[in-house]
Tab-separated table of C-alpha atoms in Angstrom:
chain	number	residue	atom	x	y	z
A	54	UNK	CA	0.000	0.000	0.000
A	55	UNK	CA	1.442	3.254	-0.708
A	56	UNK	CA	1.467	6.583	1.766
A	57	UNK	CA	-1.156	8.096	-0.558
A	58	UNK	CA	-3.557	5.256	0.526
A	59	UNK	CA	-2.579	5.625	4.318
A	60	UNK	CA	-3.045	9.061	4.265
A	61	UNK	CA	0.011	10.713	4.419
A	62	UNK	CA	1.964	12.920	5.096
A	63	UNK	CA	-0.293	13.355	8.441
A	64	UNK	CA	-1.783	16.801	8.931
A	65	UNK	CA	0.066	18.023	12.194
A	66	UNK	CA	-0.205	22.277	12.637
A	67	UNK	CA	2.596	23.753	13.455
A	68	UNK	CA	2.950	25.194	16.915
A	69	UNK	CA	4.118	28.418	15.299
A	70	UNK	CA	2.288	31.266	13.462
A	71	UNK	CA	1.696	30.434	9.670
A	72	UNK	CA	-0.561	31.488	6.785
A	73	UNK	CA	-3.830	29.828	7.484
A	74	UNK	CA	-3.693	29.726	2.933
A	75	UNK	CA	-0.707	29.541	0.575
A	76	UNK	CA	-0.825	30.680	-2.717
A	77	UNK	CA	1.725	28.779	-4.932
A	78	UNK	CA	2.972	30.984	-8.541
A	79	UNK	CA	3.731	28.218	-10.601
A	80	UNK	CA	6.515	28.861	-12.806
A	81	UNK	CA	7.156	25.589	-14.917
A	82	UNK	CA	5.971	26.409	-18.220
A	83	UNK	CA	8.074	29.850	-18.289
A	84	UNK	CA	11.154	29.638	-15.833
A	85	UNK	CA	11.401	25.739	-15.905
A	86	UNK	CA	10.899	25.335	-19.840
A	87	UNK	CA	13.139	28.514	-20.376
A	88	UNK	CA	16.579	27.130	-19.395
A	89	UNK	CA	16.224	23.828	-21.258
A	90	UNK	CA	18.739	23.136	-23.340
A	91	UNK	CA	16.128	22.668	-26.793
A	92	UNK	CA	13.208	24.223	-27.542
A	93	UNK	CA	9.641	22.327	-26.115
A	94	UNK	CA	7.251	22.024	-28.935
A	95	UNK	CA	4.426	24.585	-28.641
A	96	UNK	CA	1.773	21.778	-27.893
A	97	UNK	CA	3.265	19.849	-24.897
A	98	UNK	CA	3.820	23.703	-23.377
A	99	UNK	CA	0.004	23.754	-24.039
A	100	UNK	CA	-0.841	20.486	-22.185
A	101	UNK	CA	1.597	20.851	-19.137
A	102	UNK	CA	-0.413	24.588	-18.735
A	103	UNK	CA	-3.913	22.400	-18.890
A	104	UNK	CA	-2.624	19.823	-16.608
A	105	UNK	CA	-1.104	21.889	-14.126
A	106	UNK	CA	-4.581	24.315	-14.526
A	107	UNK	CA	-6.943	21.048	-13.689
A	108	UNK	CA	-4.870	20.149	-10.672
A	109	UNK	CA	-5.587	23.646	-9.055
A	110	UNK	CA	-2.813	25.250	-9.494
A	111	UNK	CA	-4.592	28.940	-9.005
A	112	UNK	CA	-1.419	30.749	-10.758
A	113	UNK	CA	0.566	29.463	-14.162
A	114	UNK	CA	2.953	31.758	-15.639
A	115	UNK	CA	2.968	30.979	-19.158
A	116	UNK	CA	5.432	32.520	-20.744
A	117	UNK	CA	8.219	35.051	-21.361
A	118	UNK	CA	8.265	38.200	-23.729
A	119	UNK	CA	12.068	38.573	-23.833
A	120	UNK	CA	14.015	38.381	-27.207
A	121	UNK	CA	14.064	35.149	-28.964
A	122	UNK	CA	17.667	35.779	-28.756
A	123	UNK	CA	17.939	35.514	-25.292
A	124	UNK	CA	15.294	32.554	-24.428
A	125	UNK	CA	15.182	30.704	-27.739
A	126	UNK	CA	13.184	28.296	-25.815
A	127	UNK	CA	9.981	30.735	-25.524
A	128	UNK	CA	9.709	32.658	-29.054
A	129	UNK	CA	6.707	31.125	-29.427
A	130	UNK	CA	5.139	32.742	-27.040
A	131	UNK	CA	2.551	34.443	-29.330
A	132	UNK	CA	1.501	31.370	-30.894
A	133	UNK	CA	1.031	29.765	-27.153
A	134	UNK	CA	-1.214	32.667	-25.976
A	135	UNK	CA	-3.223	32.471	-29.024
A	136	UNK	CA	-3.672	28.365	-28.963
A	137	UNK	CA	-3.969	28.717	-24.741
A	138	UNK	CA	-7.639	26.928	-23.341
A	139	UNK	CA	-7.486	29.160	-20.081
A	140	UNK	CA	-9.070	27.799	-17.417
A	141	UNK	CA	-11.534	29.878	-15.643
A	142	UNK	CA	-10.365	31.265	-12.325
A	143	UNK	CA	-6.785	30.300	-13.153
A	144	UNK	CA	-4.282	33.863	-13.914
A	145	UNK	CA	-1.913	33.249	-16.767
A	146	UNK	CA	0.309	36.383	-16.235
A	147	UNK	CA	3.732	36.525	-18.522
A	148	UNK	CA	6.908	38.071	-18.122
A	149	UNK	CA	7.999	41.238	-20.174
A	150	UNK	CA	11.723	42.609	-20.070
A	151	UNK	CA	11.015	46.095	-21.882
A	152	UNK	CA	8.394	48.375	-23.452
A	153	UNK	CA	9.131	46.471	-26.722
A	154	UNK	CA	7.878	43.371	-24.901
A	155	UNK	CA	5.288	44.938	-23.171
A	156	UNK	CA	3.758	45.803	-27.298
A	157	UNK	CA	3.523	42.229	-27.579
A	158	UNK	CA	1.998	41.181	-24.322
A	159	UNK	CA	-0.575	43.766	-24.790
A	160	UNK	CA	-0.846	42.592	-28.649
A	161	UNK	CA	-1.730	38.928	-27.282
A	162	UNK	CA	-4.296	40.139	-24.751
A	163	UNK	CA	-2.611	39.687	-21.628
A	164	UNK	CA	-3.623	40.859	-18.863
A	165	UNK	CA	-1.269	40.305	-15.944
A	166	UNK	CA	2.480	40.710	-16.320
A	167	UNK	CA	5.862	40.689	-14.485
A	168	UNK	CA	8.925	43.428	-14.950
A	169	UNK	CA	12.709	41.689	-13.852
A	170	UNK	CA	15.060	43.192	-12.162
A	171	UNK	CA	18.320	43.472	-10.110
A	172	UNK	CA	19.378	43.657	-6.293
A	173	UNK	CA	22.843	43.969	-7.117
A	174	UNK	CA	24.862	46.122	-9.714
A	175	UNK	CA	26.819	43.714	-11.304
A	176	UNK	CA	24.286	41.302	-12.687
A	177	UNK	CA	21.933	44.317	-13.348
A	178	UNK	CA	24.752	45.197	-15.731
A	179	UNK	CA	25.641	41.550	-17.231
A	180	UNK	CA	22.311	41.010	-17.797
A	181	UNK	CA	19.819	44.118	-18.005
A	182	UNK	CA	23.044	46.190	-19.958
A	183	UNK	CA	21.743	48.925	-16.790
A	184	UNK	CA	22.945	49.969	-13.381
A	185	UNK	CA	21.667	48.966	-10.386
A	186	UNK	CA	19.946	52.512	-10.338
A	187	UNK	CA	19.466	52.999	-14.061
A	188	UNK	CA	17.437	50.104	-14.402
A	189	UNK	CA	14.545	51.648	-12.737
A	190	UNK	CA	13.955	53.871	-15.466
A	191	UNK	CA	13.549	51.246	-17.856
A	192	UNK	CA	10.525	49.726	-16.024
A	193	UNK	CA	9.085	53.261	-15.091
A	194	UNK	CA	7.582	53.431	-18.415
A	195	UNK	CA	6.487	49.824	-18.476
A	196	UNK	CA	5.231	49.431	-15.272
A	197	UNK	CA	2.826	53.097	-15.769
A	198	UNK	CA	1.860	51.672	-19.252
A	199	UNK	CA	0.920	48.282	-18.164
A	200	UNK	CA	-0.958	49.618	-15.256
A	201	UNK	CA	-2.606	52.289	-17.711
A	202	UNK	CA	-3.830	49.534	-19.453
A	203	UNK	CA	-5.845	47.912	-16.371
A	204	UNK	CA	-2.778	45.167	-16.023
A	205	UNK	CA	-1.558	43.666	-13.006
A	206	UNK	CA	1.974	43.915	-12.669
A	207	UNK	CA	4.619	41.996	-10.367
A	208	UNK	CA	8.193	43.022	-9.722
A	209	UNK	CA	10.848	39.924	-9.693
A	210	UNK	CA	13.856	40.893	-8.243
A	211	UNK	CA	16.915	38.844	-8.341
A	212	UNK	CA	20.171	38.333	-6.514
A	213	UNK	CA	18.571	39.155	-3.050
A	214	UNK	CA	21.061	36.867	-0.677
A	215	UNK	CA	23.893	36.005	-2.781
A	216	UNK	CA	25.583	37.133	-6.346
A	217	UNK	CA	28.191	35.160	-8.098
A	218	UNK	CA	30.032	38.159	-8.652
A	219	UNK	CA	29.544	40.133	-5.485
A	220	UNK	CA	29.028	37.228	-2.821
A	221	UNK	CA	26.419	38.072	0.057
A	222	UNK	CA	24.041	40.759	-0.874
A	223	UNK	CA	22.907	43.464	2.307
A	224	UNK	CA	19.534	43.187	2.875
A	225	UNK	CA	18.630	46.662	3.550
A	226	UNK	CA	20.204	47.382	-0.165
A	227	UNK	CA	17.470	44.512	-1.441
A	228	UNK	CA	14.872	46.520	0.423
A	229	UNK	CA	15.843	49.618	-0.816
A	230	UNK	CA	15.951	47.956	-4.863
A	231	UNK	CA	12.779	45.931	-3.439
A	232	UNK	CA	10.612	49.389	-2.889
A	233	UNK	CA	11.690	51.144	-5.605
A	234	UNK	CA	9.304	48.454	-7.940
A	235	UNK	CA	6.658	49.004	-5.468
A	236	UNK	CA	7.035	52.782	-6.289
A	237	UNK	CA	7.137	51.882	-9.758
A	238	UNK	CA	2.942	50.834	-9.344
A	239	UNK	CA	3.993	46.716	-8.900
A	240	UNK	CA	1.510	45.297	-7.057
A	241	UNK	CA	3.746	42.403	-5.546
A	242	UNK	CA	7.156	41.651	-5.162
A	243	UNK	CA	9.141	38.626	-5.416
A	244	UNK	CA	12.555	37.973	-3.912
A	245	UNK	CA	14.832	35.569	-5.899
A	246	UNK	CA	17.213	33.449	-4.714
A	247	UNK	CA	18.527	33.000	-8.193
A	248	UNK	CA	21.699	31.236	-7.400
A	249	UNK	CA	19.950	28.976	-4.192
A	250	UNK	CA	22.923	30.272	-1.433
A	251	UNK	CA	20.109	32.040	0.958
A	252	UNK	CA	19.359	29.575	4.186
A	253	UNK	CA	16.654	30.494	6.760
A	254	UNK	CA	18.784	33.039	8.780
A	255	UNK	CA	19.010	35.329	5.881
A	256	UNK	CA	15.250	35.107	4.937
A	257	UNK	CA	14.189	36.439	7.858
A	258	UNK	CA	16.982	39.135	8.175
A	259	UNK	CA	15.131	39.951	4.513
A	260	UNK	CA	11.681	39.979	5.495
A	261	UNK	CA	12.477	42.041	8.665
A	262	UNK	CA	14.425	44.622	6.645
A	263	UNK	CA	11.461	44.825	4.181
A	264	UNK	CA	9.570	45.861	7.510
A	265	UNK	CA	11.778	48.030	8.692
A	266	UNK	CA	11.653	50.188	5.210
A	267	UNK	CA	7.157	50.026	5.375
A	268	UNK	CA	6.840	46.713	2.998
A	269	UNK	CA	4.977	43.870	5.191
A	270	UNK	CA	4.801	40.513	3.974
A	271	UNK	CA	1.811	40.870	2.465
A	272	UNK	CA	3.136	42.649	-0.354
A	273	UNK	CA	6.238	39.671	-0.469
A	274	UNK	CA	6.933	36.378	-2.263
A	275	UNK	CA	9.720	34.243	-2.356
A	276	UNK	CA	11.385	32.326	-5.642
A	277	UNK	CA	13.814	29.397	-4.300
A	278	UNK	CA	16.219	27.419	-6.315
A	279	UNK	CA	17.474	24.300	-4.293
A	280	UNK	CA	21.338	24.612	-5.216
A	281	UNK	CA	22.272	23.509	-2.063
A	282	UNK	CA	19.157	22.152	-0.777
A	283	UNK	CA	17.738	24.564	1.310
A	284	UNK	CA	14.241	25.725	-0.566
A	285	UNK	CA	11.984	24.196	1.640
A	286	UNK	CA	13.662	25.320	4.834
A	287	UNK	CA	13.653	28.619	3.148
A	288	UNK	CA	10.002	28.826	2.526
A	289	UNK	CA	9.348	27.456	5.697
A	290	UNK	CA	11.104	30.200	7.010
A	291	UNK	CA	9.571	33.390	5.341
A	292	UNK	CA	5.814	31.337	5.758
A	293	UNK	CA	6.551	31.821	9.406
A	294	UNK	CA	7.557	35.782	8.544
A	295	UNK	CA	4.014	35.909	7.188
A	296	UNK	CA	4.656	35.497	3.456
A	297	UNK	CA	2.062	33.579	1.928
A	298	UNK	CA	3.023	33.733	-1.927
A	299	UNK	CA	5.348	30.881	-2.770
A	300	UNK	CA	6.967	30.356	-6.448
A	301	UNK	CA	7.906	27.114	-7.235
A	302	UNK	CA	7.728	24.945	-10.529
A	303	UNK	CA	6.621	21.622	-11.166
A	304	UNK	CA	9.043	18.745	-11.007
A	305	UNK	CA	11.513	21.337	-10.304
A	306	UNK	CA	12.288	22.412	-13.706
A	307	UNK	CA	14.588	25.244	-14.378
A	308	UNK	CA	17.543	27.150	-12.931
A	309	UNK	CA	19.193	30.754	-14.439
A	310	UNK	CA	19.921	30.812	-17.610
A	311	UNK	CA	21.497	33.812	-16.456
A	312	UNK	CA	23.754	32.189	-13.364
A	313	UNK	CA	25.446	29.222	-13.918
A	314	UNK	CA	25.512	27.530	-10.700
A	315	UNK	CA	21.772	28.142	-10.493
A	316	UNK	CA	19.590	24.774	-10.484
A	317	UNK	CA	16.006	24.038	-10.271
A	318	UNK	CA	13.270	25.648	-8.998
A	319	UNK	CA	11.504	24.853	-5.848
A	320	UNK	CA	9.509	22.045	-7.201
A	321	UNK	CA	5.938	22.486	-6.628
A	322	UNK	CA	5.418	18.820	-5.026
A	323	UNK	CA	7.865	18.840	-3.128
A	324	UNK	CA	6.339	22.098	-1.717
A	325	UNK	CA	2.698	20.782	-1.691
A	326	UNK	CA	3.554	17.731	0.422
A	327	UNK	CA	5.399	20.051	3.045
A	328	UNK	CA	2.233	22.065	3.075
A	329	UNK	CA	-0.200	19.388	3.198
A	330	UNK	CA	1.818	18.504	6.361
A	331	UNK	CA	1.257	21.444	8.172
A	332	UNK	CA	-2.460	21.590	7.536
A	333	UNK	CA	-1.812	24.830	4.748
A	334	UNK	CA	-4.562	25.177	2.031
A	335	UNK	CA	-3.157	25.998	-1.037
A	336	UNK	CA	-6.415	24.250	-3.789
A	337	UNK	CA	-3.637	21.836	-5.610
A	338	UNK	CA	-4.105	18.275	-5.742
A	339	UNK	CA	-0.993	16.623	-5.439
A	340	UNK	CA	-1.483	13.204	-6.762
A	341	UNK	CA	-2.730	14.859	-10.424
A	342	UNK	CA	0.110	17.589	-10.275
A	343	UNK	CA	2.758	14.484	-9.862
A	344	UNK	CA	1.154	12.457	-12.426
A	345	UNK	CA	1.369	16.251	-14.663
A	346	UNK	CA	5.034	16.176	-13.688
A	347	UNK	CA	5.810	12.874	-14.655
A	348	UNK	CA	4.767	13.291	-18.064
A	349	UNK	CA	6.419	16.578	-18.466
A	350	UNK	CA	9.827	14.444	-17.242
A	351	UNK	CA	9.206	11.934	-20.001
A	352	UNK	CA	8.660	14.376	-22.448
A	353	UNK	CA	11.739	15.687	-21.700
A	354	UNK	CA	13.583	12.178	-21.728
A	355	UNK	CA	15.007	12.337	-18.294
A	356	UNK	CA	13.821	11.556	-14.570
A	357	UNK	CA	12.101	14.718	-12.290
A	358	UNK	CA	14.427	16.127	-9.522
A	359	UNK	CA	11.662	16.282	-7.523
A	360	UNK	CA	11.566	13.863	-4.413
A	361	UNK	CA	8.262	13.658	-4.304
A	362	UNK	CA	7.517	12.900	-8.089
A	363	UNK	CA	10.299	10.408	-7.825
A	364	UNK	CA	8.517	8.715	-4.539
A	365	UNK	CA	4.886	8.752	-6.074
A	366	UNK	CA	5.097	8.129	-9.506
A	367	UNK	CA	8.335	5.339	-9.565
């Protein structure tokens, strides 16, 4: 009999304070598709997005606007968003680098977006060609036309506890980068670990800085990789800071294509299970989302990192 059938994992609360609901961003189809090393064929994108919709995920991002240059894997983004069956209730919001991508999302009916950007200066300059304080003015006009336009908009911001080039990151400079997208009009903002060095200590220096400077929790999410194994522990952490926003991707797909020693995502079972646990409603059900996963892993010819898709499905 397996621990589906005997009801596990067990439902025990948590003596501490946590969310009473999590709301989980998925971000396979966009950040986990992006940094494969071929392209995905347009119609298994469109599946995984339907599977992942019918096992509750309430939030899919779909896809990216950035140069085909850059993320070869998504220049068919167009073409998804015009084949896309949404699912009602389920947000489909897309990332856009620039004003140039922002044409485009608008052209394809979007209605929700995301703006990237930088907590450190050097990769804001390897990788946005701006300075850590330049680069604001290159989503001022994005962000004001976007929300113009009746869009929701959410602010990723990356490097915020460790940079390849720069090593640990302060947290009152995240904070500082961190309000300046609030400013901007961004509804929400989402704190990368986008090279997986941050470990519970430093979330909650994060989150407490973020208070400090007027931005509660409410306003916060957090975007794990698992580089060294500490995602979980890390969520856990800013959950008991009172974030309850929570990227993660299914099967743990993706990484940086931007920061080489990045590797996968949170991955969303792995993440589920833990939540189930504590007695957290989130709306996903896990046994459909693994069964989504292991398809997508087949698909891509190669076993999921995830523990828990490994565990259920082998």
């Amino acid at each position: 009999m397996g621990v589906r059938e005997l009801n596990l994992p067990e439902r025990v609360s948590s003596a501490g304070e946590l969310p009473e609901r999590v709301t989980i961003w998925e971000v396979g189809a966009r950040d986990g598709l992006q940094n494969e090393s071929v392209s995905v064929p347009v119609e298994v994108k469109l599946e995984f997005l339907d599977r992942m919709a019918r096992a509750g995920l309430p939030v899919l991002e779909a896809t990216s606007f950035v140069h085909p240059k850059w993320v070869p894997q998504l220049a068919d983004a167009e073409q998804l968003l015009a084949r896309l069956d949404a699912l009602e209730g389920v947000r489909y919001p897309v990332l856009v680098p620039n004003e140039k991508g922002l044409d485009r999302a608008l052209a394809a009916g979007v209605r929700e977006i995301a703006v990237f950007a930088s907590a450190t200066e050097t990769f804001a300059r390897r990788n946005l060609n701006s300075g850590l304080d330049e680069q604001f003015a290159m989503f001022e006009p994005v962000v004001t036309r976007a929300r113009a336009e009746g869009l929701q908009v959410r602010g990723y911001l990356s490097m915020c506890f460790g940079d390849p080039w720069e090593g640990a990151v302060p947290a009152e400079q995240v904070a500082r980068a961190g309000a300046r997208l609030l400013e901007l009009g961004c509804g929400q903002l989402s704190l990368g670990d986008t090279i997986g060095v941050a470990t519970p200590g430093q979330v909650e220096r994060l989150v407490t800085a973020f208070g400090a400077a007027g931005t509660g929790p409410d306003a916060l999410a957090v975007h794990f990789h698992d580089t060294y194994g500490q995602a979980l522990s890390n969520t856990l952490a800013a959950l008991r800071m009172g974030v309850s926003t929570v990227d993660s991707s299914a099967g743990g797909l993706g990484g940086c294509p931007y920061a080489e020693s990045a590797t996968g995502n949170l991955a969303t079972e792995d993440l589920v299970w833990m939540l189930d646990g504590l007695g957290i409603e989130h709306g996903v059900d896990l046994d459909a989302l693994v069964s989504t996963s292991a398809w997508m892993a087949g698909k891509l010819g190669r076993p999921s990192p995830s523990r828990v898709v490994r565990a259920l499905s082998g």
